[in-house]
Amino acid sequence: MNFFEIINPNIEKLTKNEYEILDYVIKHMNEIHNQNIREVAAACFVSTTTFLRFVRKIGFSGYSEFTTVIKYTVLNNQDKPKEKATFDMKQTDYREEYLKNIEETVRVLDDNKLNSLCEMMIKKPKIFIFAKGFSKYSAEYIEYLYTLEGFLVVFPKNFEQRKLAYRNIGKDDLIFVMSYNGDDQELIHIIQVIKNQCQYASLVSVTGANNNSIQNLSDYNLYMFSDEIHDHTIEITSHVSMIVIMELLLYQFREYQKSAK
């Protein structure tokens, strides 16, 4: 009984306003399962009737089932061991889970969100990428890809560069923060400095679908799905879904650019 498995077949049916409600729900799952429908509807600035219609549209029979599934999803995520011997699985089973994660990542991508980003990208802003750890290696490929498309990409590679990069951010620039767990304290501090010191077009998080601090500080949230894998104390979680998101955004931009001419 997983929230994301239930909603996935219904994502494409949502309107822009309904997707904004879904975005709120994903970011606040930890609180929602303890709240009544009036509280959640008020937080989303919609009526209880509208929220109930949304709940049914994404695959639930009513609010009670909706909160129950969210509760179990949150509990299951908390109960997952930090070190997971995924490679002990049969490779056929691992491949199936691997593909499911990519499919989930693609399904929850919202066209309205991507088009909003494409509209900003049409002005050819500088693109800032902030990433650390394992995410940094995915970001290096993304830097290469977007540079080939003609964007000026700023990707600070070390602490000192990340700390000072905000000085070069302009009002039309796009900022991408990439972090699987979404709770890296250095990146959170950088976002807070940017929000206090800079004018910019938008700040976009690319993180796991769990509720996290980087999501809550961002203007747009793009969700990646992946199974956590550790080899001894080293994290080797697949970041393919992170690359998929950024590739699909770029491909949508290319299409958007042609239609705008």
Short mmCIF file of C-alpha atoms in Angstrom, two decimals:
data_model
loop_
_atom_site.label_atom_id
_atom_site.label_comp_id
_atom_site.label_asym_id
_atom_site.label_seq_id
_atom_site.Cartn_x
_atom_site.Cartn_y
_atom_site.Cartn_z
CA MET A 1 0.00 0.00 0.00
CA ASN A 2 2.14 2.85 -1.34
CA PHE A 3 0.90 6.38 -2.03
CA PHE A 4 3.01 6.86 -5.16
CA GLU A 5 1.99 3.53 -6.71
CA ILE A 6 -1.70 4.47 -6.32
CA ILE A 7 -1.43 7.99 -7.76
CA ASN A 8 0.93 7.21 -10.67
CA PRO A 9 -1.76 6.03 -13.15
CA ASN A 10 -3.76 9.22 -12.48
CA ILE A 11 -1.06 11.90 -12.62
CA GLU A 12 -1.65 12.77 -16.26
CA LYS A 13 -5.32 13.58 -15.61
CA LEU A 14 -4.55 16.41 -13.19
CA THR A 15 -5.04 20.08 -13.99
CA LYS A 16 -2.39 22.67 -13.13
CA ASN A 17 -4.21 23.61 -9.89
CA GLU A 18 -4.61 19.95 -8.93
CA TYR A 19 -0.91 19.35 -9.51
CA GLU A 20 -0.15 22.23 -7.13
CA ILE A 21 -2.30 20.47 -4.51
CA LEU A 22 -0.39 17.23 -5.15
CA ASP A 23 2.89 19.10 -4.79
CA TYR A 24 1.75 20.36 -1.37
CA VAL A 25 0.65 16.86 -0.33
CA ILE A 26 4.00 15.28 -1.27
CA LYS A 27 5.93 17.97 0.60
CA HIS A 28 3.79 17.68 3.75
CA MET A 29 3.02 13.95 4.02
CA ASN A 30 4.45 13.79 7.55
CA GLU A 31 1.82 16.24 8.81
CA ILE A 32 -1.16 15.42 6.59
CA HIS A 33 -1.84 11.92 7.89
CA ASN A 34 -2.63 13.49 11.30
CA GLN A 35 -4.84 16.30 9.96
CA ASN A 36 -8.51 16.42 9.03
CA ILE A 37 -9.74 17.36 5.57
CA ARG A 38 -10.67 20.91 6.59
CA GLU A 39 -7.13 21.62 7.81
CA VAL A 40 -5.48 20.25 4.67
CA ALA A 41 -7.95 21.94 2.31
CA ALA A 42 -7.36 25.28 4.08
CA ALA A 43 -3.60 24.85 3.75
CA CYS A 44 -4.09 24.29 0.01
CA PHE A 45 -6.46 27.29 -0.25
CA VAL A 46 -9.32 25.18 -1.62
CA SER A 47 -12.70 24.06 -0.30
CA THR A 48 -13.16 20.66 1.34
CA THR A 49 -15.33 19.65 -1.64
CA THR A 50 -12.55 20.52 -4.08
CA PHE A 51 -9.98 18.65 -2.02
CA LEU A 52 -12.20 15.57 -1.77
CA ARG A 53 -12.68 15.65 -5.55
CA PHE A 54 -8.89 15.80 -5.93
CA VAL A 55 -8.43 12.83 -3.53
CA ARG A 56 -10.82 10.72 -5.60
CA LYS A 57 -9.23 11.82 -8.87
CA ILE A 58 -5.78 10.55 -7.81
CA GLY A 59 -7.17 7.10 -6.98
CA PHE A 60 -8.62 7.04 -3.45
CA SER A 61 -12.18 6.21 -2.41
CA GLY A 62 -12.23 8.98 0.20
CA TYR A 63 -10.20 11.06 2.64
CA SER A 64 -9.89 8.25 5.18
CA GLU A 65 -8.20 5.91 2.68
CA PHE A 66 -6.04 8.81 1.46
CA THR A 67 -4.63 9.57 4.95
CA THR A 68 -4.27 5.88 5.82
CA VAL A 69 -2.14 5.19 2.75
CA ILE A 70 -0.05 8.30 3.40
CA LYS A 71 0.50 7.13 6.98
CA TYR A 72 1.72 3.70 5.86
CA THR A 73 3.89 5.22 3.14
CA VAL A 74 5.56 7.54 5.66
CA LEU A 75 6.04 4.68 8.16
CA ASN A 76 7.50 2.39 5.50
CA ASN A 77 9.97 5.07 4.45
CA GLN A 78 11.01 5.57 8.07
CA ASP A 79 11.36 1.83 8.62
CA LYS A 80 13.62 1.29 5.61
CA PRO A 81 17.11 0.38 6.79
CA LYS A 82 19.74 2.91 5.89
CA GLU A 83 21.99 0.19 4.58
CA LYS A 84 20.13 -1.95 2.12
CA ALA A 85 21.69 -5.04 0.56
CA THR A 86 19.98 -4.49 -2.77
CA PHE A 87 22.66 -6.26 -4.79
CA ASP A 88 21.89 -9.46 -2.88
CA MET A 89 18.64 -9.58 -4.84
CA LYS A 90 18.41 -11.61 -8.01
CA GLN A 91 19.51 -9.34 -10.81
CA THR A 92 16.22 -9.91 -12.65
CA ASP A 93 14.36 -8.56 -9.59
CA TYR A 94 16.77 -5.63 -9.22
CA ARG A 95 16.34 -4.70 -12.87
CA GLU A 96 12.58 -4.65 -12.44
CA GLU A 97 12.84 -2.31 -9.42
CA TYR A 98 15.35 -0.16 -11.31
CA LEU A 99 12.96 0.29 -14.22
CA LYS A 100 10.04 0.99 -11.89
CA ASN A 101 11.98 3.85 -10.30
CA ILE A 102 12.69 5.43 -13.67
CA GLU A 103 9.06 4.97 -14.72
CA GLU A 104 7.81 6.61 -11.50
CA THR A 105 10.20 9.51 -12.00
CA VAL A 106 8.91 10.11 -15.53
CA ARG A 107 5.24 9.73 -14.55
CA VAL A 108 5.27 12.37 -11.84
CA LEU A 109 6.93 14.96 -14.09
CA ASP A 110 4.35 17.66 -14.72
CA ASP A 111 4.15 19.24 -18.19
CA ASN A 112 2.96 22.54 -16.72
CA LYS A 113 6.02 22.71 -14.47
CA LEU A 114 8.38 21.83 -17.30
CA ASN A 115 6.79 24.38 -19.62
CA SER A 116 7.11 27.08 -16.95
CA LEU A 117 10.81 26.29 -16.71
CA CYS A 118 11.14 26.21 -20.50
CA GLU A 119 9.57 29.67 -20.67
CA MET A 120 12.35 30.96 -18.41
CA MET A 121 15.01 28.99 -20.30
CA ILE A 122 14.00 30.59 -23.62
CA LYS A 123 15.72 33.78 -22.39
CA LYS A 124 18.96 31.76 -22.15
CA PRO A 125 19.67 32.56 -18.50
CA LYS A 126 22.76 31.40 -16.68
CA ILE A 127 22.05 28.00 -15.15
CA PHE A 128 23.50 27.39 -11.70
CA ILE A 129 23.84 23.83 -10.45
CA PHE A 130 24.52 23.05 -6.80
CA ALA A 131 25.29 19.41 -5.98
CA LYS A 132 27.53 17.44 -3.64
CA GLY A 133 28.61 13.87 -3.05
CA PHE A 134 27.29 11.28 -5.48
CA SER A 135 24.90 13.83 -7.01
CA LYS A 136 27.92 15.86 -8.15
CA TYR A 137 28.91 13.23 -10.72
CA SER A 138 25.44 13.25 -12.28
CA ALA A 139 25.58 17.05 -12.28
CA GLU A 140 28.85 16.98 -14.25
CA TYR A 141 27.10 15.16 -17.11
CA ILE A 142 24.15 17.59 -16.86
CA GLU A 143 26.58 20.53 -17.01
CA TYR A 144 28.09 19.09 -20.20
CA LEU A 145 24.65 18.47 -21.76
CA TYR A 146 23.28 21.96 -21.08
CA THR A 147 26.54 23.60 -22.18
CA LEU A 148 26.21 21.80 -25.54
CA GLU A 149 22.73 23.33 -25.85
CA GLY A 150 24.29 26.80 -25.58
CA PHE A 151 23.61 27.62 -21.93
CA LEU A 152 26.20 29.24 -19.72
CA VAL A 153 26.30 26.69 -16.89
CA VAL A 154 27.85 27.58 -13.53
CA PHE A 155 28.63 24.46 -11.52
CA PRO A 156 30.84 25.19 -8.50
CA LYS A 157 32.77 22.04 -7.68
CA ASN A 158 34.08 22.69 -4.16
CA PHE A 159 33.03 24.30 -0.89
CA GLU A 160 34.70 27.67 -1.50
CA GLN A 161 33.21 27.99 -5.00
CA ARG A 162 29.74 26.98 -3.83
CA LYS A 163 29.94 29.43 -0.95
CA LEU A 164 30.71 32.41 -3.21
CA ALA A 165 28.72 31.49 -6.34
CA TYR A 166 25.67 33.53 -5.23
CA ARG A 167 27.60 36.72 -6.10
CA ASN A 168 27.20 35.96 -9.82
CA ILE A 169 23.48 35.13 -9.77
CA GLY A 170 21.32 37.52 -11.83
CA LYS A 171 17.58 38.20 -11.81
CA ASP A 172 16.83 35.97 -14.83
CA ASP A 173 19.00 33.04 -13.80
CA LEU A 174 17.81 29.52 -12.99
CA ILE A 175 19.16 27.64 -10.00
CA PHE A 176 19.05 23.83 -9.70
CA VAL A 177 19.82 22.16 -6.37
CA MET A 178 20.38 18.42 -6.67
CA SER A 179 20.39 16.20 -3.61
CA TYR A 180 18.86 12.75 -3.24
CA ASN A 181 17.99 13.07 0.45
CA GLY A 182 17.29 16.82 0.28
CA ASP A 183 18.70 17.56 3.74
CA ASP A 184 22.33 18.51 3.12
CA GLN A 185 23.06 21.36 5.55
CA GLU A 186 25.60 23.11 3.33
CA LEU A 187 23.18 23.21 0.38
CA ILE A 188 20.36 24.40 2.66
CA HIS A 189 22.57 27.24 3.91
CA ILE A 190 23.49 28.18 0.31
CA ILE A 191 19.79 28.34 -0.63
CA GLN A 192 19.06 30.56 2.36
CA VAL A 193 21.88 32.93 1.37
CA ILE A 194 20.62 33.04 -2.24
CA LYS A 195 17.06 33.76 -1.13
CA ASN A 196 18.26 36.58 1.13
CA GLN A 197 20.89 38.10 -1.18
CA CYS A 198 19.83 37.52 -4.79
CA GLN A 199 17.19 38.13 -7.38
CA TYR A 200 16.71 35.14 -9.69
CA ALA A 201 14.11 33.57 -11.98
CA SER A 202 13.46 30.38 -9.98
CA LEU A 203 15.07 27.87 -7.68
CA VAL A 204 14.42 24.24 -8.63
CA SER A 205 15.00 21.22 -6.39
CA VAL A 206 15.78 17.79 -7.80
CA THR A 207 15.45 15.46 -4.82
CA GLY A 208 13.85 12.25 -3.64
CA ALA A 209 10.07 12.33 -3.21
CA ASN A 210 10.28 12.34 0.59
CA ASN A 211 9.39 15.59 2.33
CA ASN A 212 12.69 17.44 2.80
CA SER A 213 14.11 20.87 3.58
CA ILE A 214 15.48 21.64 0.11
CA GLN A 215 12.04 21.03 -1.42
CA ASN A 216 10.43 23.36 1.09
CA LEU A 217 12.85 26.16 0.22
CA SER A 218 12.42 25.82 -3.57
CA ASP A 219 10.06 27.38 -6.11
CA TYR A 220 9.74 24.20 -8.18
CA ASN A 221 10.17 20.59 -7.05
CA LEU A 222 11.14 17.75 -9.37
CA TYR A 223 11.03 14.29 -7.79
CA MET A 224 13.43 11.41 -8.43
CA PHE A 225 12.79 7.82 -7.36
CA SER A 226 15.57 5.40 -6.51
CA ASP A 227 16.32 2.57 -4.08
CA GLU A 228 19.00 3.47 -1.56
CA ILE A 229 22.07 1.27 -1.91
CA HIS A 230 25.11 1.27 0.38
CA ASP A 231 28.28 -0.77 -0.01
CA HIS A 232 29.65 -0.89 3.55
CA THR A 233 29.53 2.81 4.49
CA ILE A 234 29.65 4.15 0.92
CA GLU A 235 26.42 5.26 -0.73
CA ILE A 236 26.10 4.06 -4.32
CA THR A 237 22.39 4.85 -4.83
CA SER A 238 21.54 5.13 -8.52
CA HIS A 239 21.22 8.74 -9.72
CA VAL A 240 19.98 7.79 -13.17
CA SER A 241 16.56 9.25 -12.32
CA MET A 242 18.19 12.62 -11.62
CA ILE A 243 19.75 12.56 -15.07
CA VAL A 244 16.44 11.46 -16.63
CA ILE A 245 14.66 14.51 -15.16
CA MET A 246 17.22 16.96 -16.48
CA GLU A 247 17.41 15.29 -19.89
CA LEU A 248 13.63 15.37 -20.29
CA LEU A 249 13.55 19.03 -19.27
CA LEU A 250 16.15 19.82 -21.93
CA TYR A 251 14.30 17.81 -24.59
CA GLN A 252 11.08 19.62 -23.72
CA PHE A 253 12.94 22.92 -23.98
CA ARG A 254 14.10 22.04 -27.49
CA GLU A 255 10.50 21.35 -28.51
CA TYR A 256 9.28 24.50 -26.73
CA GLN A 257 11.93 26.56 -28.51
CA LYS A 258 10.78 25.34 -31.93
CA SER A 259 7.12 26.13 -31.23
CA ALA A 260 8.05 29.61 -29.94
CA LYS A 261 9.68 30.61 -33.26
#
